Coordinates of C-alpha atoms and ligand atoms in Angstrom, one line a residue:
X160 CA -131.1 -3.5 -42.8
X161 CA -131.1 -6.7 -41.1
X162 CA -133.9 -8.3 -40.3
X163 CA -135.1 -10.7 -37.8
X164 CA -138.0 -12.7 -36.4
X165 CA -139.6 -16.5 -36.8
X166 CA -141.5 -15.8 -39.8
X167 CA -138.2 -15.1 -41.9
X168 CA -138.1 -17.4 -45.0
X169 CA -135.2 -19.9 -45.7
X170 CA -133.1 -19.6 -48.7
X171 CA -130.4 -22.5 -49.4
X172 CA -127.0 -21.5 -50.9
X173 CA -125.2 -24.2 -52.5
X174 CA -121.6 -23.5 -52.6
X175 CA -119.3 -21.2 -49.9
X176 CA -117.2 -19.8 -52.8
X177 CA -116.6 -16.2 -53.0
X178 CA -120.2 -16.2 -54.9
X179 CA -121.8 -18.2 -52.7
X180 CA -121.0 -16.2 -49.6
X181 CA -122.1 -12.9 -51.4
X182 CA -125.6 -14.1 -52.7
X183 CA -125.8 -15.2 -48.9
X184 CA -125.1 -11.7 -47.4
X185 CA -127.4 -9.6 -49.9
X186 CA -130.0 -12.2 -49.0
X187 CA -129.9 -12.1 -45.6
X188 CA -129.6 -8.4 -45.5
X189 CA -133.1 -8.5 -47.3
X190 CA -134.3 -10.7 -44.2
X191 CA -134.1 -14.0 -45.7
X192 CA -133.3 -16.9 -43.0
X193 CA -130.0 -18.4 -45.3
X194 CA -128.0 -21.9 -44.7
X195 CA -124.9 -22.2 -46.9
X196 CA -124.3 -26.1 -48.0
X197 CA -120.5 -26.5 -48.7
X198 CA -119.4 -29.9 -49.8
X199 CA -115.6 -29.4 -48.8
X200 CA -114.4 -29.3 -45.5
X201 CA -114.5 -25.4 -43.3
X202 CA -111.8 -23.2 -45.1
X203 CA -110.9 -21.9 -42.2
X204 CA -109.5 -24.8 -40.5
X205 CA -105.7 -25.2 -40.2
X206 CA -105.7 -28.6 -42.3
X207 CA -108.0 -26.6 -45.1
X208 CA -105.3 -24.0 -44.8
X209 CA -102.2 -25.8 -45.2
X210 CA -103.7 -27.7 -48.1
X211 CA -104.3 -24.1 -50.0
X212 CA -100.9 -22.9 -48.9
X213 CA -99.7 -25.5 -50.8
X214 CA -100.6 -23.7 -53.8
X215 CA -100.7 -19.6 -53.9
X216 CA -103.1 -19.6 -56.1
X217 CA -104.9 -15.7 -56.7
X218 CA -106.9 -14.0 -59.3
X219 CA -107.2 -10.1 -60.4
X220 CA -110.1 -8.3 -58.8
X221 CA -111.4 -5.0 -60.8
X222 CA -113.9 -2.3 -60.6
X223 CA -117.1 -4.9 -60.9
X224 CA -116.0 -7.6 -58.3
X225 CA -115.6 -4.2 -56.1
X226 CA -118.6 -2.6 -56.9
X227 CA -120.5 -5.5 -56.2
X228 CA -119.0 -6.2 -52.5
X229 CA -119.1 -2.4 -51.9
X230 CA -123.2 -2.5 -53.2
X231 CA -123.9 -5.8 -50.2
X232 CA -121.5 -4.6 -47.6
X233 CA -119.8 -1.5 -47.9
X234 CA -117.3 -2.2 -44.9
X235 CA -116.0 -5.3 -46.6
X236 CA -114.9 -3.6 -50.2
X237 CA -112.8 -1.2 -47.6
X238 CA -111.2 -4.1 -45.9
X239 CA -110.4 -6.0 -49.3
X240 CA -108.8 -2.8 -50.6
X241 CA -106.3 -2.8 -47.9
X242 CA -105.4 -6.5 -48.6
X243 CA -104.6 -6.0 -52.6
X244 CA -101.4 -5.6 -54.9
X245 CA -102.8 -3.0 -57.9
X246 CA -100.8 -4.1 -61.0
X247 CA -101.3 -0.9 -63.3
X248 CA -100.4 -2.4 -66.6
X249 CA -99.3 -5.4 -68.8
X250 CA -95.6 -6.4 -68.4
X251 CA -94.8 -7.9 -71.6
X252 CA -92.0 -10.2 -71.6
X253 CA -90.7 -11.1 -75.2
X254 CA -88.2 -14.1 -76.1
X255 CA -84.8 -12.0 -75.8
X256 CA -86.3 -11.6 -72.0
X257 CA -87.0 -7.4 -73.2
X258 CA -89.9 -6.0 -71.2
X259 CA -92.2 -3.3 -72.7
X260 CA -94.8 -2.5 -69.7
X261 CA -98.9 -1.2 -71.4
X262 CA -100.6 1.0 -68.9
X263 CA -104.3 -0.4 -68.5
X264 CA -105.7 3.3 -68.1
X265 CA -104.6 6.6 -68.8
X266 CA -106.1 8.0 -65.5
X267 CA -103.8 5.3 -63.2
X268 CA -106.9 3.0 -62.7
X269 CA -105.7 -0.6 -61.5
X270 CA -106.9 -4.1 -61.5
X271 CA -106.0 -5.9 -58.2
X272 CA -104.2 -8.9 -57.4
X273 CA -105.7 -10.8 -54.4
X274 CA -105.1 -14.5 -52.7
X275 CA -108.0 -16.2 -53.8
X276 CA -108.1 -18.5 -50.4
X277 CA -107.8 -15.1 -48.5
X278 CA -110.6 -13.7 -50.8
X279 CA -112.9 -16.4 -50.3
X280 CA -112.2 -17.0 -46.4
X281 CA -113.1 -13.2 -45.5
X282 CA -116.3 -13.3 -47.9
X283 CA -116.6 -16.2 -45.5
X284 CA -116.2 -14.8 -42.6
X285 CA -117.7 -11.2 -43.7
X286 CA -121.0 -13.5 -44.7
X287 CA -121.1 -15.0 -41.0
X288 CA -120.9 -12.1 -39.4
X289 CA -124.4 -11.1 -41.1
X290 CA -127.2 -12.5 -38.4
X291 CA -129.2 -15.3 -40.1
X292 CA -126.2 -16.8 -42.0
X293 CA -125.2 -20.4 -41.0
X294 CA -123.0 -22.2 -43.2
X295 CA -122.6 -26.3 -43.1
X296 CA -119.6 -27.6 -44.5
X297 CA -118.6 -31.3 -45.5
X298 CA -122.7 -31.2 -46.9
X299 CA -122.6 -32.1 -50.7
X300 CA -125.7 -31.6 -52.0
X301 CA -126.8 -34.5 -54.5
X302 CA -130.4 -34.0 -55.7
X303 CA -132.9 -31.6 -55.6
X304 CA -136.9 -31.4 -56.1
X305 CA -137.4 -28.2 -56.4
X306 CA -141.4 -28.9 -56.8
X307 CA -141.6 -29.8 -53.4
X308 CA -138.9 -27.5 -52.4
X309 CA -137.0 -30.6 -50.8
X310 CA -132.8 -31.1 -51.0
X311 CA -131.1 -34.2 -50.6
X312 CA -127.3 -34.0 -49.0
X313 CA -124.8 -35.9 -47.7
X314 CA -123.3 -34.9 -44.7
X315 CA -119.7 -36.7 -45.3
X316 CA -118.6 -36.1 -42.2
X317 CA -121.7 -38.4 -40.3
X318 CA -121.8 -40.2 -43.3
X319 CA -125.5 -40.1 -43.3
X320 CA -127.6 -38.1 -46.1
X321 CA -130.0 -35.6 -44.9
X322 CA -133.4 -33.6 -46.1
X323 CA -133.9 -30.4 -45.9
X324 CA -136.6 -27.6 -47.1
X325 CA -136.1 -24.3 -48.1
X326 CA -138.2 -21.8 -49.9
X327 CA -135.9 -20.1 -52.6
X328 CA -132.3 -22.3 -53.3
X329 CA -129.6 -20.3 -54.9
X330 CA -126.8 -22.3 -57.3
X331 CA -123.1 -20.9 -56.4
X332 CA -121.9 -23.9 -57.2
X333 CA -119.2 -23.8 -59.7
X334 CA -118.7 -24.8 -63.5
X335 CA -120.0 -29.0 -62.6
X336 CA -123.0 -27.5 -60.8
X337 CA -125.4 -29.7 -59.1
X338 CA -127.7 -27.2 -58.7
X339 CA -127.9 -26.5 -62.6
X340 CA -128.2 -30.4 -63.8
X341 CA -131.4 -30.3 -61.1
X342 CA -132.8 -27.2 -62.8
X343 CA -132.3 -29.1 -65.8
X344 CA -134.5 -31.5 -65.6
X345 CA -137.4 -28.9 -64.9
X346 CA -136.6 -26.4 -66.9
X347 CA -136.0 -26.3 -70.6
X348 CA -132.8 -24.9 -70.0
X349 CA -130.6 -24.3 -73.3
X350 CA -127.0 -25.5 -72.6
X351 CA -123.5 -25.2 -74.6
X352 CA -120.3 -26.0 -72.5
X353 CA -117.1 -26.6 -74.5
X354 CA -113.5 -27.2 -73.5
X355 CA -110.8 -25.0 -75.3
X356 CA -107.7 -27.1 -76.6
X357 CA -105.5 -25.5 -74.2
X358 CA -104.7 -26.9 -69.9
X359 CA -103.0 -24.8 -67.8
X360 CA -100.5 -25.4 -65.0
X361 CA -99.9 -23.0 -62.1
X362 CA -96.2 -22.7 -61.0
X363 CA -94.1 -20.5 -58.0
X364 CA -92.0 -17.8 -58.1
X365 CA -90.3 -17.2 -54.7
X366 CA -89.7 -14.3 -53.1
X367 CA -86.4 -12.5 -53.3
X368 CA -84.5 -11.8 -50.1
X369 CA -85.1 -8.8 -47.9
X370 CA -84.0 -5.4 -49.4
X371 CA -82.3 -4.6 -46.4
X372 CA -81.4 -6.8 -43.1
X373 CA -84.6 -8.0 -41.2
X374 CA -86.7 -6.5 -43.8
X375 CA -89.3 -8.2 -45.9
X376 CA -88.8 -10.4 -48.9
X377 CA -88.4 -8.6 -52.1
X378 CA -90.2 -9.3 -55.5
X379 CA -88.1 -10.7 -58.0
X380 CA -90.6 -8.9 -60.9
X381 CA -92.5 -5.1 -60.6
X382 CA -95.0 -6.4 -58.0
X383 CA -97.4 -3.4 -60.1
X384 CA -97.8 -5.4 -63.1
X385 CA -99.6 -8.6 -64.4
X386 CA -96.5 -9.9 -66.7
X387 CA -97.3 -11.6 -69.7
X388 CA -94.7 -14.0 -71.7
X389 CA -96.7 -14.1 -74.5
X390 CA -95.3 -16.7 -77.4
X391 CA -98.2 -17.2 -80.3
X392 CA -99.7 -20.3 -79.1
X393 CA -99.2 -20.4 -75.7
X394 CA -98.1 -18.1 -72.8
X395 CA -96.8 -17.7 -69.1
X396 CA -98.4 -15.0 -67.2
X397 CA -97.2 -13.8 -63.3
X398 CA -99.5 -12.5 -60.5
X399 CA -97.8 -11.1 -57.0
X400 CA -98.8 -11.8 -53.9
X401 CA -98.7 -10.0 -50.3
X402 CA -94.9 -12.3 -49.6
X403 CA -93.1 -11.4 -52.3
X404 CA -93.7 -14.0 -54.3
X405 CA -95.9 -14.8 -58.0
X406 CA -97.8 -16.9 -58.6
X407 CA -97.4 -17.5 -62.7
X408 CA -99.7 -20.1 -64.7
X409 CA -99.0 -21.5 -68.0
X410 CA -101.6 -22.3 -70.8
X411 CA -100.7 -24.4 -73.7
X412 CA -102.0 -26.8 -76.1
X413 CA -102.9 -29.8 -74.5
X414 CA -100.5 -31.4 -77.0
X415 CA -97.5 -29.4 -76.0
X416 CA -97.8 -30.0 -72.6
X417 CA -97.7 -33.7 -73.9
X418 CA -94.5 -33.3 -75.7
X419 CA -93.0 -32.4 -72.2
X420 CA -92.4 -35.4 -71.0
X421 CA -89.5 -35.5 -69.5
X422 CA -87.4 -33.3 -66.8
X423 CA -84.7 -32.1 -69.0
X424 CA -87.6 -31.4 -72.1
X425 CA -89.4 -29.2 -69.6
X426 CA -86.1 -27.4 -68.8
X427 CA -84.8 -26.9 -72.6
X428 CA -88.7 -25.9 -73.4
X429 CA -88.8 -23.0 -70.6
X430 CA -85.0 -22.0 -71.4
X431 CA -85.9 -21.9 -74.8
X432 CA -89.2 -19.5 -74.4
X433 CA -88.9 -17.9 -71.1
X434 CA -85.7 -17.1 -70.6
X435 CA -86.0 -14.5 -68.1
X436 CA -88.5 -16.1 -66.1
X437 CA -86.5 -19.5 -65.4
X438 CA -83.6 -19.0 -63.3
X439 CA -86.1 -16.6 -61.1
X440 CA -88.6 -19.8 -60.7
X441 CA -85.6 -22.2 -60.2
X442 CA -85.1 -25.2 -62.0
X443 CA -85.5 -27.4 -58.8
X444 CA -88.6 -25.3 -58.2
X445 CA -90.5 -25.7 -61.9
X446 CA -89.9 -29.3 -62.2
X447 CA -91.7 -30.0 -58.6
X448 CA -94.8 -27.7 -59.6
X449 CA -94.3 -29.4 -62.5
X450 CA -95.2 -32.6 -61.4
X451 CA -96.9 -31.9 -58.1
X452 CA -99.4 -29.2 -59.7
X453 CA -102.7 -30.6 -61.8
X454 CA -103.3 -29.7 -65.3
X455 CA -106.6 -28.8 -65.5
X456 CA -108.6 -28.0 -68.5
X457 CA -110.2 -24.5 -69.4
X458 CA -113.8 -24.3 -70.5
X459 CA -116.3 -22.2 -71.3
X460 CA -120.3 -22.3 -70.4
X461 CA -123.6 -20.8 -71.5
X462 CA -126.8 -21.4 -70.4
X463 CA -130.3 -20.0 -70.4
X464 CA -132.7 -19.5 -68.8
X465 CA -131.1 -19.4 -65.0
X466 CA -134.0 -19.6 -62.9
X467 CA -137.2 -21.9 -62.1
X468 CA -140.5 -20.2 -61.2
X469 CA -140.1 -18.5 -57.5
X470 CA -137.5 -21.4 -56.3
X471 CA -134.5 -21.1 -57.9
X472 CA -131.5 -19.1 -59.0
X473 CA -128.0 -20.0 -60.5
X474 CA -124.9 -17.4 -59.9
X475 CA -121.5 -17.1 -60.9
X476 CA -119.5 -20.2 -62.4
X477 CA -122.8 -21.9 -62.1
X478 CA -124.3 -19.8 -64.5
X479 CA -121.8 -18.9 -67.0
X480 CA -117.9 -20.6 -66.8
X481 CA -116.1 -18.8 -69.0
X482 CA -112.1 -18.8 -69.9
X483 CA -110.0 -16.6 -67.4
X484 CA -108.1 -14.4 -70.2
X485 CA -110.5 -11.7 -69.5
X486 CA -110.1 -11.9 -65.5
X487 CA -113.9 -11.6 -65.6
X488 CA -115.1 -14.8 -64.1
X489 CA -115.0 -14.1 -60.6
X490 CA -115.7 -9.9 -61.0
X491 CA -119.4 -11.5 -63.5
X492 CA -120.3 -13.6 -60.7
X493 CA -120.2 -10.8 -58.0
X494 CA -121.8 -8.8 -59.9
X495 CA -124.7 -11.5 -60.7
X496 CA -125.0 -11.0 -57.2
X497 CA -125.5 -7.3 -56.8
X498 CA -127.7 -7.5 -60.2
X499 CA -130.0 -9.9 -58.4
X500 CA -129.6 -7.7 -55.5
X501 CA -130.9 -4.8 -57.2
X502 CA -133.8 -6.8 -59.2
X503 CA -134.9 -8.3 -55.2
X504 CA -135.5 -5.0 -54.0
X505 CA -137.0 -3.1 -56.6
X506 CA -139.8 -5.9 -56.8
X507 CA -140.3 -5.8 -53.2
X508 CA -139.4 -9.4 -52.3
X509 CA -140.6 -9.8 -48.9
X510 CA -138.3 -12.6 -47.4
X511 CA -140.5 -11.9 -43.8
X512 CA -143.9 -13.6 -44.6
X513 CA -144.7 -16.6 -45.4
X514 CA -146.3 -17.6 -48.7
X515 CA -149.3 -19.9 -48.1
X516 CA -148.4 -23.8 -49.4
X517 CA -149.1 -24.3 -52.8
X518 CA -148.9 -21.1 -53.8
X519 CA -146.4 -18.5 -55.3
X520 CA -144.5 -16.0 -55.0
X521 CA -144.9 -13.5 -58.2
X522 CA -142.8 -10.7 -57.2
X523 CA -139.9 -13.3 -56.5
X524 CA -140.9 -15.4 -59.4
X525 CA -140.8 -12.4 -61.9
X526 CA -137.7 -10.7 -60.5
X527 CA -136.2 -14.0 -61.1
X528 CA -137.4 -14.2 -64.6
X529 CA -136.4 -10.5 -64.9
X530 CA -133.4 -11.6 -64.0
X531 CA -133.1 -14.3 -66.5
X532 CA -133.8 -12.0 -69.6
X533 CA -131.8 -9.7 -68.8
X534 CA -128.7 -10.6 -68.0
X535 CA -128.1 -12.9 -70.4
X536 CA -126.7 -11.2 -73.1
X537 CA -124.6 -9.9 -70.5
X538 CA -123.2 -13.2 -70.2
X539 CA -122.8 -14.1 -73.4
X540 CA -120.9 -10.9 -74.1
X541 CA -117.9 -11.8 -71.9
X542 CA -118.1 -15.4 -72.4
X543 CA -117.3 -14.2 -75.8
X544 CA -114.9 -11.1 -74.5
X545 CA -112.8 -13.7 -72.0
X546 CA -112.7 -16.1 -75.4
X547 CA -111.5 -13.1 -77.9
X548 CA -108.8 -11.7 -75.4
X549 CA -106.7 -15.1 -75.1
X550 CA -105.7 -14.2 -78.3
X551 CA -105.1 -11.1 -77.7
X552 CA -102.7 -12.1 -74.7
X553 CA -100.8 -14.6 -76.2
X554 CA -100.4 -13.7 -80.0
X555 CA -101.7 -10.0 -80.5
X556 CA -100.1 -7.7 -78.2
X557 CA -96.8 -8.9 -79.7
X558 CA -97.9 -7.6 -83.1
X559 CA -97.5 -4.4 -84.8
X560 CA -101.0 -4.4 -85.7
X561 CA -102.1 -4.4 -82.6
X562 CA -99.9 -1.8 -81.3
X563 CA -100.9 0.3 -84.0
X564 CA -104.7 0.1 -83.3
X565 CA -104.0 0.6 -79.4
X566 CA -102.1 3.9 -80.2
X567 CA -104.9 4.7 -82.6
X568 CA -107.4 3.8 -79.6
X569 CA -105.6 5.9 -77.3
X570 CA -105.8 9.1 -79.4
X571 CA -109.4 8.7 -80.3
X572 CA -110.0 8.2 -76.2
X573 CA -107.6 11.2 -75.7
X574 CA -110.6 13.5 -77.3
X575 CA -112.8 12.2 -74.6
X576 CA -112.5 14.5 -72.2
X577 CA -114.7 12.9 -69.6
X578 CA -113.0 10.5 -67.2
X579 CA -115.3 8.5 -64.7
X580 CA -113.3 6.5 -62.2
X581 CA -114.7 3.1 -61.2
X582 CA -115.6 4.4 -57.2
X583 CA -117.6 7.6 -58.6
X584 CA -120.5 4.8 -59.8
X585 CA -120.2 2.6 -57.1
X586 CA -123.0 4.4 -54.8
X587 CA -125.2 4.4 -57.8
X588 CA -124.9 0.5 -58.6
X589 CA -126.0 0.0 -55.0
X590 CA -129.6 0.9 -56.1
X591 CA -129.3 0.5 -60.0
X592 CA -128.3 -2.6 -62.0
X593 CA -126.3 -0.5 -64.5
X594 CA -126.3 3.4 -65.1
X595 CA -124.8 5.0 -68.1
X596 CA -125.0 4.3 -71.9
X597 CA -121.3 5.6 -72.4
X598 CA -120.1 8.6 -74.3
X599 CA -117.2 9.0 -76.2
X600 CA -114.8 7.0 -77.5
X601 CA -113.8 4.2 -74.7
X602 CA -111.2 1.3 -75.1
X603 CA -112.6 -1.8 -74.6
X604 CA -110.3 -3.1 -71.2
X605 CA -111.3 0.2 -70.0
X606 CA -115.3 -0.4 -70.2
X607 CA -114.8 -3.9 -69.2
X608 CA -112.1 -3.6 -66.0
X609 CA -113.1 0.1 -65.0
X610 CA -116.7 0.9 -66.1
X611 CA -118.7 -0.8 -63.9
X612 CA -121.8 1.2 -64.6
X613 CA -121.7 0.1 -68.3
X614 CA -123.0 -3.9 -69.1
X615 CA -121.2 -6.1 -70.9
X616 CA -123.5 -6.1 -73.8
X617 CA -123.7 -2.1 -73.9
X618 CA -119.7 -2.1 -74.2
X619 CA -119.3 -5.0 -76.5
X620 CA -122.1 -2.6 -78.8
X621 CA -120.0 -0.3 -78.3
X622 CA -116.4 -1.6 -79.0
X623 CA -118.3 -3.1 -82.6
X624 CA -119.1 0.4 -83.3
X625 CA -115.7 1.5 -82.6
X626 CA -114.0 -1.1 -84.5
X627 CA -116.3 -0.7 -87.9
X628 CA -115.2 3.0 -87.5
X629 CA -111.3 2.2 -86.7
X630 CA -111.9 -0.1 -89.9
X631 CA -113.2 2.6 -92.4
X632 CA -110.5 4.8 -91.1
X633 CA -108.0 2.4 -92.2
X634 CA -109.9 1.5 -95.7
X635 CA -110.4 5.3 -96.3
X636 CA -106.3 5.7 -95.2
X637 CA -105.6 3.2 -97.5
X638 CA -107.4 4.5 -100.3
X639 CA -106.1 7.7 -100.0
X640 CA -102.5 6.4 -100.5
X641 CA -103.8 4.4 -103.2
X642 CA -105.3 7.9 -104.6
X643 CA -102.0 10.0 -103.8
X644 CA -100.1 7.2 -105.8
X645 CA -101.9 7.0 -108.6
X646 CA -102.3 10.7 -109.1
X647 CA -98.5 11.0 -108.4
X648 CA -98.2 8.1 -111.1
X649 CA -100.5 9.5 -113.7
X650 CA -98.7 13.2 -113.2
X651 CA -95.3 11.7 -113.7
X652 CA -96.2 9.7 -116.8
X653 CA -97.9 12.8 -118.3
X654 CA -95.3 14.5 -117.8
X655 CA -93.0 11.8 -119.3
X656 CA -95.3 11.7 -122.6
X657 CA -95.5 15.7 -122.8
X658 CA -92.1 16.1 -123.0
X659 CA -90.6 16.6 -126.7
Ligands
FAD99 C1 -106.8 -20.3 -64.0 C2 -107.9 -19.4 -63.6 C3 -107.7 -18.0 -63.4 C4 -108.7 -17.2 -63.1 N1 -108.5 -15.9 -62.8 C5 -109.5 -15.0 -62.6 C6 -109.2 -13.6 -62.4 O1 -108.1 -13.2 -62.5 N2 -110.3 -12.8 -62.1 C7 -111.6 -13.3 -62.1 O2 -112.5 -12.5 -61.8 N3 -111.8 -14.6 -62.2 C8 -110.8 -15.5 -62.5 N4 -111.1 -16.8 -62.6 C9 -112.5 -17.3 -62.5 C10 -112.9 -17.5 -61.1 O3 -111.9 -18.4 -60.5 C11 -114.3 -18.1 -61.0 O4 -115.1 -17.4 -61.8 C12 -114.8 -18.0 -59.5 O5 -114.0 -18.8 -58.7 C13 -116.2 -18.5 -59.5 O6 -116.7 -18.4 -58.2 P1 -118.0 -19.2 -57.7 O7 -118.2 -18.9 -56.3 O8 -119.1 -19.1 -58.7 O9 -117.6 -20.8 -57.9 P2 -116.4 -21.6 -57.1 O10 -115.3 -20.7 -56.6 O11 -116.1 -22.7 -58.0 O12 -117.2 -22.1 -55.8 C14 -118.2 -23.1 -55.9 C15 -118.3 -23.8 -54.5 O13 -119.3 -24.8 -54.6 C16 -118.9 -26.0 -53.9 N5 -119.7 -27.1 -54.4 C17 -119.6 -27.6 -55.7 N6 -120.5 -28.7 -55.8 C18 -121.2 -28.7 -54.6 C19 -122.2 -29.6 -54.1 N7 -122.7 -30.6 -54.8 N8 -122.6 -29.4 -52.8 C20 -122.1 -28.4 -52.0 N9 -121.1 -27.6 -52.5 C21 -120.7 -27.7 -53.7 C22 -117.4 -26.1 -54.2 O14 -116.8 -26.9 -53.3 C23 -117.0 -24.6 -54.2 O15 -116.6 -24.2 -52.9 C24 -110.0 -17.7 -63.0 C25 -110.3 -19.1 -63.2 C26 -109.2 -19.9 -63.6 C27 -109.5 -21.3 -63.8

């Protein structure tokens, strides 16, 4: 319910990304008065668009992302649905160019491919749509005392900094937050950030012409999977979008991407690994991303706690940066938002009266902390997950091993007769922060991408159990040959001995 009326109290969100604009709608929907602060220009302008066309850049929603815009606004999870591609499965690309396709789910369950511009423009416009939102963009904000509840911006437009007061500030501010090197000088915040030796470089592959005359472009891959060129060290990976085209991004060691310094090195290099994927990007075509795109670095951040008495909050990248290999980052930070969401409301935050000056707010100040405690090891868990599964992208899915302990996996999960799919909890995680302790045997993409009622700590318990039992089963497998050989050894030689 929204409310309204003078007395409503004013929360600040830094940051208009697609966390950002969530945190603002649950909090406004909980009658909070909320001003967004967004230090780059309105994303909706024609000049902010242009400038994002320039690069297609998108990101794979699953079942927590949704669960968490379906929990704030149920209308908008409905409207994003209709915008995605579902890619159903790996596409593994090997160096002969052979493709081997890994369903994600036995039961058809999807992750979803989604512009991240168009994501984060409708959470923009969904959030403005919500009476008591107003965003203000060109505002960076550049200190803040939280104390006296106080935040310094400057408005780049008027070139002129500005005050302004709030009563609870909310961090959505991305992995270099301002918001979080504030807290830090208040708080005893423990922090760990690290870069991984790896950059990556994001790179276009067009559209293919219309299947039939005046119809739409074609895709040049399956538009239903998320293709993977995976090669040890390093590997390409592709993403569709709504015109036909992929967007693919490359990671490598920083030092290979050194070594290509040159146009015809970057040619050979792609020839040599990607075969297949080359002469659908076009030479022309890779050598201008090539050069046009950044290289950016990929890091990974932890910190704890994330709040400050009643006053503060940090959310999503803010919070907890993590490497992309999971396709986590975006789905942990909406769901921050719905976990917060959930903590608000069952301690009875009332965003309608004022708190008298100098004094508190407990039932803010200890859902905050609750907040804190709790969802830490959440954090931590696919910090660690997203970390794990970049090798398992690049180097393990190409190993025998791996396919061996996936089958394996598969038939253990084949026993488990229950099948949830990801919408069934959504209703529930509108009121509750997470609802089952699973049973059964559950592979590990499946808790992560499709189980949104399990935490990230529950299933990474969970996939540790599964593995130390996977483990025995080999050891006991092993021994058992060992046995069998022996005994057939020992038989043979007595055998040999007895005779006359
Ligand atoms: C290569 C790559 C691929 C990824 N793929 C996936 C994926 O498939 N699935 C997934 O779930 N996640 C993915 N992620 C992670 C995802 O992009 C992030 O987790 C997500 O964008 C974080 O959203 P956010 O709103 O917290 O921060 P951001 O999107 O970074 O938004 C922060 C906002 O704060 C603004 N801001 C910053 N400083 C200030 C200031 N001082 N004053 C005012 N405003 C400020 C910024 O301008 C920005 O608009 C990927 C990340 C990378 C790098």
């Amino acid at each position: 319910m929204t409310a309204s009326g003078p007395n409503r109290r004013k929360a600040v969100v830094v940051g208009a990304g697609p966390v950002g604009c969530l945190a603002a709608m649950s909090l406004a929907k909980m009658g909070w008065s909320v001003d967004i602060y967004e230090g780059r220009p309105d994303m909706r302008l024609p000049s902010s668009k242009a400038a994002a066309q320039q690069r297609s850049i998108n990101l794979a929603i699953s079942a927590r992302g949704l669960a968490a815009i379906q929990a704030i606004d149920p209308g908008a999870a409905d409207r994003f649905l209709s915008t995605v591609i579902p890619m159903h499965g790996r596409m593994i690309h090997d160096a002969q160019g052979r493709l081997q396709s890994q369903p994600y789910d036995r039961d058809g369950q999807c992750i979803n491919s989604i512009g991240r511009a168009f994501l984060n423009e409708d959470l923009l416009k969904e959030a403005l749509a919500v009476p008591g939102i107003r965003a203000f963009f060109q505002h960076k904000v550049a200190s803040i005392d939280f104390d006296r509840r106080i935040m310094k911006l400057q408005d780049v437009e008027a070139a002129r900094d500005v005050d302004v007061s709030f009563d609870f500030c909310v961090g959505a501010d991305g992995s270099y937050s301002i918001v979080r090197r504030q807290l830090m000088r208040v708080v005893r915040m423990d922090y760990q950030q690290w870069y991984i030796p790896h950059d990556y470089l994001e790179l276009k592959m067009p559209a293919g012409p219309p299947q039939e005359p005046g119809g739409d472009p074609s895709f040049l891959l399956d538009p239903n999977h998320l293709h993977i060129w995976p090669r040890h060290t390093f590997m390409l990976i592709a993403l569709p979008n709504k015109d036909g085209t992929f967007t693919c991004t490359l990671f490598a060691p920083t030092a290979d991407f050194d070594r290509l310094d040159s146009d015809e090195a970057i040619v050979r290099w792609f020839s040599e690994h990607f075969p297949d994927a080359l002469p659908l990007i076009g030479e022309q075509a890779l050598l201008e991303d090539f050069h046009r795109n950044p290289r950016s670095a990929l890091m990974s951040i932890k910190a704890r706690p994330y709040h400050y008495k009643d006053r503060a909050v940090l959310l999503g990248d803010a919070a907890h940066a993590m490497v992309p290999f999971y396709g986590q980052g975006l789905n942990c930070g909406l769901e921050d938002v719905r976990v917060l969401d959930v903590l608000l409301r069952e301690a009875q935050v009332d965003a309608t009266s004022q708190v008298p000056e100098g004094e508190e707010d407990g039932r803010l100040a200890s859902a905050l902390a609750r907040y804190s405690e709790t969802r830490h090891e959440d954090l931590v868990a696919i910090c660690d997950l997203a970390m794990d599964n970049y090798v398992e992208m690049r180097h393990a899915v190409t190993t025998v091993a791996y396919r061996f302990r996936k089958a394996l996996d598969n038939v253990l999960y084949s026993f488990n007769r229950k099948s949830v799919a990801a919408q069934d909890v959504f209703p529930a995680l509108a009121k509750t922060t997470f609802v089952n302790a699973p049973s059964g045997w559950l592979p590990l993409y499946t808790m992560v991408s499709f189980r949104p009622d399990i935490s990230y700590s529950t299933l990474r318990r969970r996939f540790q159990r599964q593995t130390e039992i996977l483990e025995l089963a080999g050891w006991l497998s092993v021994g058992a040959a060992v046995g069998t050989v022996g005994i057939t050894c020992v038989t043979l030689l007595r055998r040999l001995y007895s005779r006359p």
